[in-house]
Short mmCIF file of C-alpha atoms in Angstrom, two decimals:
data_model
loop_
_atom_site.label_atom_id
_atom_site.label_comp_id
_atom_site.label_asym_id
_atom_site.label_seq_id
_atom_site.Cartn_x
_atom_site.Cartn_y
_atom_site.Cartn_z
CA VAL A 1 117.88 -31.53 -0.41
CA LYS A 2 114.58 -31.67 -1.93
CA LYS A 3 113.36 -29.10 -3.75
CA LYS A 4 110.02 -27.79 -2.45
CA PRO A 5 107.74 -28.31 -5.47
CA HIS A 6 106.70 -24.96 -7.28
CA LEU A 7 103.41 -23.49 -5.91
CA VAL A 8 101.12 -22.20 -8.55
CA ARG A 9 98.61 -19.62 -6.89
CA ARG A 10 95.13 -20.56 -7.68
CA GLU A 11 93.16 -18.38 -5.15
CA PHE A 12 91.84 -16.09 -7.89
CA ALA A 13 89.77 -17.91 -10.45
CA PRO A 14 90.56 -16.81 -14.15
CA ARG A 15 88.03 -13.99 -15.62
CA GLU A 16 86.35 -16.50 -17.79
CA VAL A 17 85.13 -18.72 -14.49
CA SER A 18 84.30 -15.58 -12.81
CA SER A 19 81.89 -14.55 -16.00
CA ALA A 20 80.49 -18.02 -15.92
CA SER A 21 79.48 -17.94 -12.57
CA LEU A 22 78.11 -14.51 -12.33
CA ALA A 23 75.69 -15.90 -15.50
CA LEU A 24 74.82 -19.33 -13.46
CA LEU A 25 73.99 -16.91 -10.47
CA LEU A 26 71.80 -14.27 -12.80
CA ALA A 27 69.99 -17.68 -14.12
CA ALA A 28 69.24 -19.17 -10.86
CA ILE A 29 68.20 -15.84 -9.28
CA LEU A 30 65.69 -15.57 -12.74
CA LEU A 31 64.53 -19.21 -12.25
CA LEU A 32 64.22 -18.73 -8.22
CA ASN A 33 61.83 -15.18 -9.14
CA VAL A 34 59.64 -17.57 -11.77
CA LEU A 35 59.31 -20.38 -9.52
CA LEU A 36 58.26 -18.45 -6.62
CA TYR A 37 55.87 -16.68 -8.86
CA LEU A 38 54.59 -20.03 -10.31
CA TYR A 39 54.13 -21.08 -6.94
CA LEU A 40 52.31 -18.47 -5.45
CA SER A 41 49.96 -18.39 -8.43
CA LYS A 42 49.32 -22.53 -8.23
CA PHE A 43 48.50 -21.64 -4.46
CA ARG A 44 46.21 -19.09 -4.78
CA ILE A 45 44.35 -21.25 -7.40
CA SER A 46 42.96 -23.31 -4.77
CA SER A 47 39.33 -24.95 -4.82
CA GLY A 48 37.86 -22.92 -1.82
CA ARG A 49 35.12 -20.10 -2.40
CA ALA A 50 37.70 -16.97 -1.93
CA GLU A 51 40.97 -18.81 -2.23
CA THR A 52 44.09 -18.48 -0.02
CA ASP A 53 44.53 -14.63 -0.44
CA PRO A 54 45.47 -12.72 2.52
CA THR A 55 43.68 -9.63 0.86
CA LEU A 56 40.35 -11.27 0.69
CA CYS A 57 38.07 -10.42 3.62
CA PRO A 58 35.57 -13.34 5.18
CA PHE A 59 32.26 -13.41 2.99
CA GLY A 60 29.92 -10.29 2.97
CA HIS A 61 33.13 -8.05 3.75
CA PHE A 62 35.95 -5.97 1.78
CA LYS A 63 38.61 -3.80 2.57
CA LEU A 64 39.76 -1.03 0.59
CA GLY A 65 43.04 0.59 -0.09
CA ALA A 66 45.61 1.37 2.93
CA VAL A 67 42.63 0.20 5.30
CA LYS A 68 43.66 -2.72 7.47
CA ASN A 69 40.53 -3.68 8.58
CA CYS A 70 37.42 -5.53 6.72
CA SER A 71 34.21 -3.74 6.19
CA PRO A 72 30.42 -5.54 5.78
CA TRP A 73 29.41 -4.48 2.30
CA LEU A 74 27.67 -1.51 1.67
CA SER A 75 24.08 -1.37 2.25
CA CYS A 76 21.46 0.51 0.31
CA GLU A 77 20.89 3.48 2.91
CA ALA A 78 24.89 3.63 3.33
CA ILE A 79 25.46 3.72 -0.46
CA ASN A 80 22.75 6.38 -0.89
CA ARG A 81 24.11 8.63 2.18
CA GLU A 82 27.83 7.92 1.57
CA VAL A 83 28.66 7.63 -2.22
CA ARG A 84 28.91 10.65 -4.30
CA LYS A 85 28.68 10.24 -8.02
CA LEU A 86 31.34 11.63 -10.10
CA LYS A 87 30.94 11.54 -13.68
CA CYS A 88 29.17 8.35 -16.11
CA VAL A 89 32.04 6.47 -17.50
CA GLY A 90 30.62 3.72 -19.71
CA GLU A 91 27.41 2.42 -20.46
CA GLY A 92 26.22 -0.87 -21.68
CA ALA A 93 23.20 -2.99 -22.76
CA VAL A 94 22.23 -3.84 -18.97
CA LYS A 95 23.83 -0.85 -17.12
CA LYS A 96 25.41 2.56 -16.79
CA VAL A 97 28.77 2.86 -14.81
CA PHE A 98 29.86 6.09 -13.21
CA LEU A 99 33.16 6.84 -11.20
CA SER A 100 32.16 7.55 -7.82
CA GLU A 101 33.57 8.34 -4.54
CA TRP A 102 33.33 6.63 -1.21
CA LYS A 103 35.25 8.32 2.14
CA GLU A 104 37.71 9.69 0.07
CA ASN A 105 38.11 6.50 -2.25
CA LYS A 106 37.64 6.27 -5.73
CA VAL A 107 34.62 3.67 -6.49
CA VAL A 108 32.59 2.43 -9.46
CA LEU A 109 28.67 2.44 -9.39
CA SER A 110 26.77 0.69 -11.56
CA GLU A 111 22.96 1.13 -12.03
CA LEU A 112 20.42 -0.85 -14.30
CA THR A 113 19.48 0.99 -17.27
CA ASN A 114 16.88 -1.37 -18.97
CA SER A 115 14.09 -2.79 -16.81
CA GLU A 116 13.67 -5.95 -19.16
CA LEU A 117 17.43 -6.62 -18.07
CA LYS A 118 16.55 -6.90 -14.59
CA GLU A 119 16.79 -10.64 -14.64
CA ASP A 120 20.85 -10.27 -16.03
CA PHE A 121 21.76 -7.46 -13.74
CA LEU A 122 20.68 -9.46 -10.25
CA HIS A 123 22.11 -12.72 -11.81
CA GLY A 124 25.46 -10.71 -12.55
CA LEU A 125 25.07 -9.22 -8.75
CA LYS A 126 24.64 -13.16 -7.54
CA MET A 127 27.77 -14.14 -9.29
CA LEU A 128 29.68 -11.24 -7.99
CA LYS A 129 29.01 -12.37 -4.76
CA ALA A 130 29.65 -15.98 -4.91
CA LEU A 131 32.75 -15.68 -6.72
CA GLN A 132 34.61 -13.16 -4.67
CA SER A 133 38.20 -14.07 -5.12
CA LYS A 134 41.64 -12.91 -6.62
CA HIS A 135 40.51 -13.24 -10.29
CA VAL A 136 36.86 -11.14 -9.72
CA VAL A 137 36.72 -7.52 -9.23
CA ARG A 138 35.97 -7.14 -5.59
CA LEU A 139 32.62 -6.11 -4.50
CA LEU A 140 31.93 -3.19 -2.01
CA GLY A 141 28.12 -3.14 -1.54
CA PHE A 142 24.80 -3.57 -3.44
CA CYS A 143 21.14 -2.52 -3.67
CA GLU A 144 18.72 -4.96 -5.06
CA HIS A 145 15.80 -3.13 -5.14
CA GLN A 146 17.14 0.12 -6.29
CA PHE A 147 19.61 -2.17 -8.60
CA THR A 148 22.80 -0.58 -7.86
CA ILE A 149 26.26 -2.26 -7.41
CA LEU A 150 29.41 -0.88 -5.83
CA THR A 151 32.86 -2.10 -6.85
CA GLU A 152 36.59 -1.15 -6.59
CA TYR A 153 37.75 1.20 -9.03
CA HIS A 154 40.71 0.26 -11.30
CA PRO A 155 41.87 3.31 -13.16
CA LEU A 156 43.59 1.73 -15.90
CA GLY A 157 40.45 0.54 -17.29
CA SER A 158 39.37 -2.55 -19.58
CA VAL A 159 42.21 -4.57 -20.74
CA ARG A 160 41.03 -3.47 -24.40
CA GLY A 161 43.01 -0.04 -23.92
CA LEU A 162 46.24 -2.33 -22.81
CA ASN A 163 48.15 -1.29 -25.73
CA GLU A 164 47.93 2.30 -25.28
CA THR A 165 48.37 1.75 -21.52
CA LEU A 166 52.18 -0.01 -22.53
CA HIS A 167 52.47 3.19 -24.34
CA MET A 168 52.50 5.66 -21.81
CA PRO A 169 56.00 6.56 -20.54
CA LYS A 170 54.82 5.13 -16.97
CA TYR A 171 54.09 1.76 -18.03
CA LYS A 172 57.02 1.21 -21.01
CA GLY A 173 59.11 -0.60 -18.96
CA MET A 174 56.41 -3.53 -18.65
CA ASN A 175 55.88 -3.93 -22.41
CA THR A 176 57.95 -7.02 -22.39
CA TRP A 177 57.04 -10.33 -23.92
CA HIS A 178 57.48 -11.79 -20.21
CA HIS A 179 54.80 -9.45 -18.85
CA ARG A 180 52.39 -9.70 -21.65
CA LEU A 181 53.12 -13.51 -21.13
CA MET A 182 52.21 -13.41 -17.50
CA LEU A 183 48.81 -11.15 -18.32
CA ALA A 184 47.76 -14.05 -20.75
CA ILE A 185 48.54 -16.70 -17.71
CA ASP A 186 46.22 -14.75 -15.69
CA TYR A 187 43.53 -14.50 -18.47
CA VAL A 188 43.77 -18.28 -18.70
CA SER A 189 43.68 -18.78 -15.00
CA VAL A 190 40.33 -16.70 -14.84
CA ILE A 191 38.91 -19.14 -17.11
CA GLN A 192 40.17 -22.17 -15.48
CA TYR A 193 38.50 -20.61 -12.17
CA LEU A 194 35.17 -20.12 -14.08
CA HIS A 195 35.51 -23.64 -14.99
CA SER A 196 35.61 -25.25 -11.49
CA SER A 197 33.89 -22.52 -9.60
CA PRO A 198 31.89 -23.13 -6.17
CA LEU A 199 28.91 -22.90 -8.42
CA GLY A 200 29.71 -25.42 -10.68
CA THR A 201 31.13 -24.99 -14.46
CA LEU A 202 30.57 -21.47 -15.72
CA VAL A 203 30.63 -20.36 -19.56
CA MET A 204 31.55 -17.03 -20.17
CA CYS A 205 28.63 -16.29 -22.63
CA ASP A 206 29.73 -12.47 -23.07
CA SER A 207 32.40 -13.19 -25.64
CA ASN A 208 31.32 -13.03 -29.33
CA ASP A 209 34.08 -11.14 -30.40
CA LEU A 210 37.51 -10.01 -29.55
CA ASP A 211 36.35 -6.35 -28.25
CA LYS A 212 33.61 -8.03 -26.46
CA VAL A 213 35.55 -10.55 -24.24
CA LEU A 214 38.47 -7.84 -23.62
CA SER A 215 35.40 -5.45 -22.06
CA GLN A 216 35.07 -7.84 -19.52
CA TYR A 217 38.17 -7.62 -17.93
CA LEU A 218 39.84 -4.78 -15.73
CA LEU A 219 43.50 -4.13 -15.99
CA THR A 220 45.11 -3.64 -12.16
CA SER A 221 47.34 -0.95 -11.12
CA ASP A 222 49.90 -3.84 -10.42
CA PHE A 223 49.60 -5.42 -13.78
CA HIS A 224 47.00 -8.16 -13.09
CA ILE A 225 43.91 -9.40 -14.92
CA LEU A 226 40.21 -9.71 -13.25
CA VAL A 227 37.00 -10.46 -14.72
CA ASN A 228 34.64 -7.71 -14.29
CA ASP A 229 31.30 -8.49 -15.91
CA LEU A 230 29.53 -11.81 -14.88
CA ASP A 231 25.97 -10.96 -16.29
CA ALA A 232 26.35 -13.88 -18.48
CA LEU A 233 27.79 -16.74 -17.00
CA PRO A 234 25.65 -19.73 -17.26
CA VAL A 235 26.47 -23.07 -15.71
CA VAL A 236 27.33 -26.38 -17.48
CA ASN A 237 26.20 -29.95 -15.79
CA ARG A 238 27.51 -32.22 -17.68
CA SER A 239 26.25 -35.29 -15.65
CA ALA A 240 23.07 -34.30 -15.35
CA GLY A 241 22.88 -32.90 -19.18
CA ARG A 242 22.71 -29.52 -18.73
CA LEU A 243 24.18 -27.62 -21.77
CA VAL A 244 24.27 -24.00 -22.42
CA LYS A 245 23.29 -21.58 -25.20
CA CYS A 246 25.03 -18.29 -25.33
CA GLY A 247 21.70 -16.12 -26.24
CA HIS A 248 18.74 -16.44 -28.15
CA ARG A 249 20.22 -15.04 -31.69
CA GLU A 250 22.64 -16.55 -33.99
CA LEU A 251 26.07 -16.14 -33.80
CA ARG A 252 28.58 -15.41 -36.91
CA GLY A 253 32.20 -15.31 -37.53
CA GLU A 254 35.56 -17.12 -36.63
CA PHE A 255 35.85 -16.06 -33.30
CA VAL A 256 32.68 -18.21 -32.06
CA ALA A 257 33.34 -21.82 -31.65
CA PRO A 258 32.07 -23.87 -34.53
CA GLU A 259 29.60 -25.26 -32.31
CA GLN A 260 28.30 -21.87 -31.76
CA ARG A 261 27.40 -21.63 -34.85
CA TRP A 262 24.09 -22.55 -37.06
CA PRO A 263 25.04 -25.90 -38.26
CA TYR A 264 21.83 -26.27 -40.53
CA GLY A 265 23.12 -23.74 -43.88
CA ASP A 266 21.66 -20.57 -45.03
CA GLU A 267 18.93 -22.51 -46.50
CA VAL A 268 17.53 -23.07 -43.26
CA PRO A 269 16.27 -19.88 -41.12
CA PHE A 270 18.05 -19.54 -38.06
CA GLU A 271 15.58 -20.91 -34.98
CA ASP A 272 16.53 -20.74 -31.44
CA ASP A 273 14.62 -23.94 -30.47
CA LEU A 274 16.99 -25.70 -33.39
CA MET A 275 20.14 -24.41 -32.15
CA PRO A 276 22.07 -27.20 -30.42
CA PRO A 277 23.48 -26.20 -26.79
CA TYR A 278 27.22 -26.86 -26.30
CA ASP A 279 29.44 -26.74 -23.11
CA GLU A 280 32.25 -24.75 -21.44
CA LYS A 281 34.47 -25.63 -24.30
CA THR A 282 33.18 -22.71 -26.34
CA ASP A 283 35.77 -20.47 -23.99
CA ILE A 284 38.76 -22.67 -24.97
CA TRP A 285 38.24 -22.08 -28.71
CA LYS A 286 38.36 -18.23 -28.29
CA ILE A 287 41.79 -18.47 -25.95
CA PRO A 288 44.65 -18.52 -29.02
CA ASP A 289 43.03 -15.21 -30.13
CA VAL A 290 42.64 -13.42 -26.69
CA SER A 291 46.30 -14.54 -25.81
CA ASN A 292 47.38 -13.09 -29.32
CA PHE A 293 46.27 -9.95 -28.71
CA PHE A 294 48.06 -9.90 -25.05
CA LEU A 295 51.34 -11.34 -26.61
CA GLY A 296 51.24 -8.03 -28.87
CA HIS A 297 54.12 -7.41 -31.24
CA VAL A 298 57.05 -6.85 -28.93
CA GLU A 299 60.43 -8.60 -29.33
CA GLY A 300 60.46 -12.11 -28.27
CA SER A 301 56.66 -12.27 -28.75
CA ASP A 302 56.83 -14.49 -31.85
CA VAL A 303 59.22 -16.80 -29.59
CA VAL A 304 56.30 -17.12 -27.28
CA ARG A 305 53.83 -18.10 -30.03
CA LEU A 306 55.87 -20.65 -31.38
CA HIS A 307 56.52 -22.46 -28.00
CA LEU A 308 52.40 -22.12 -27.47
CA PHE A 309 51.94 -23.15 -30.79
CA ASP A 310 50.74 -26.98 -30.12
CA ILE A 311 48.86 -25.83 -27.44
CA HIS A 312 46.66 -23.21 -29.46
CA ALA A 313 46.54 -26.11 -32.03
CA ALA A 314 44.78 -28.09 -29.56
CA CYS A 315 42.24 -25.47 -28.61
CA LYS A 316 41.08 -24.86 -32.13
CA LYS A 317 40.00 -28.51 -32.33
CA GLU A 318 36.93 -28.42 -34.42
CA ASP A 319 35.34 -31.21 -32.07
CA PRO A 320 35.05 -29.54 -28.50
CA SER A 321 35.62 -32.85 -26.48
CA GLU A 322 39.37 -33.05 -28.24
CA ARG A 323 40.13 -29.42 -26.70
CA PRO A 324 42.15 -29.50 -23.95
CA SER A 325 41.01 -28.38 -20.22
CA ALA A 326 41.39 -24.78 -19.44
CA GLN A 327 43.74 -26.08 -16.05
CA VAL A 328 45.53 -28.13 -19.20
CA VAL A 329 45.89 -25.04 -21.07
CA LEU A 330 47.38 -23.13 -17.73
CA ASP A 331 49.79 -25.26 -17.06
CA THR A 332 51.20 -25.26 -20.59
CA TYR A 333 51.68 -20.91 -20.37
CA ARG A 334 53.17 -21.72 -17.04
CA LYS A 335 56.21 -24.56 -18.30
CA VAL A 336 56.40 -22.12 -21.60
CA LEU A 337 57.22 -19.11 -18.99
CA THR A 338 59.60 -20.74 -17.17
CA LEU A 339 61.24 -22.61 -19.64
CA LEU A 340 61.58 -18.94 -21.62
CA ILE A 341 62.84 -17.07 -18.53
CA ARG A 342 65.78 -20.07 -18.03
CA GLU A 343 66.80 -19.85 -21.60
CA ALA A 344 66.49 -15.67 -21.40
CA ALA A 345 69.08 -16.15 -18.77
CA MET A 346 71.34 -18.67 -20.33
CA PRO A 347 74.33 -17.50 -22.64
CA GLY A 348 74.16 -18.21 -25.84
CA THR A 349 70.14 -18.01 -26.04
CA ARG A 350 69.61 -14.65 -24.80
CA GLU A 351 69.80 -13.47 -28.46
CA MET A 352 66.58 -15.39 -29.25
CA LEU A 353 64.73 -13.03 -26.91
#
């Protein structure tokens, strides 16, 4: 009688296989999450005026808070009747900003402070109307003849206060290389949107130093970035030979792009008429410095900087034509995010981050 072969029970995989399976599953979940994030980001960066975003209303309308229906932008009469100023929360060269209330919602009312800068104020309003999208603060209403603009309120304020916000107990969990890189991606997404906007290629001119740049952007409660100040957005039209100059004064310092600095040396006094114009690549020059602020000094941020080294070096090319487009920078940032999340999920590389 033949002996029955001895059956080895293999129903249960050894413990090390289970650990490997668990690590792979974790990696797959993390990768799926980041790919979903990237897909949604790309999906929302379409070429349309308002972009594909379910929170956006038809042109000339808005919705606020938990309200499901869209309302028309508030008129002069509605603003005067229904909006109540609470306190002044800021003042710049062009406007004074008030925290206000409308139908139990906190809102922001901006008023012109210097009548000589009427054109700047109205240009900002025109831009705000035309560029409504997921990248731009939500417009709720305006009154042109009273020079007032009503916009959505974001309690975390400008991104200048990012580091302070991330040290608050409520937000400490967001103070990671991963969330910080996503903020940098949001910032570059805004630049990309402005460079390919429905109005043409727009240059972010209010950006002569880091503090000034950061003051132009708001941090939302769900940790995204919106551009808030659109008073200085001239249009570049290279095919028509139209370039721009950011203001009429001499710009100095390493933060501004080389082509924005007076090219004739100290021996020739600055003269606006002799200053050569430039294009949107000035915005690209500034990206590494702004991103460096967003990345901060947390565990893993230096690894992110290492992966961004080449694209940042390209942004800092002296010749503007050799710098990458905002789209190329954005694509690179997204690839780095995907790569680092994949590495962080894989055994053996976790210690790096």
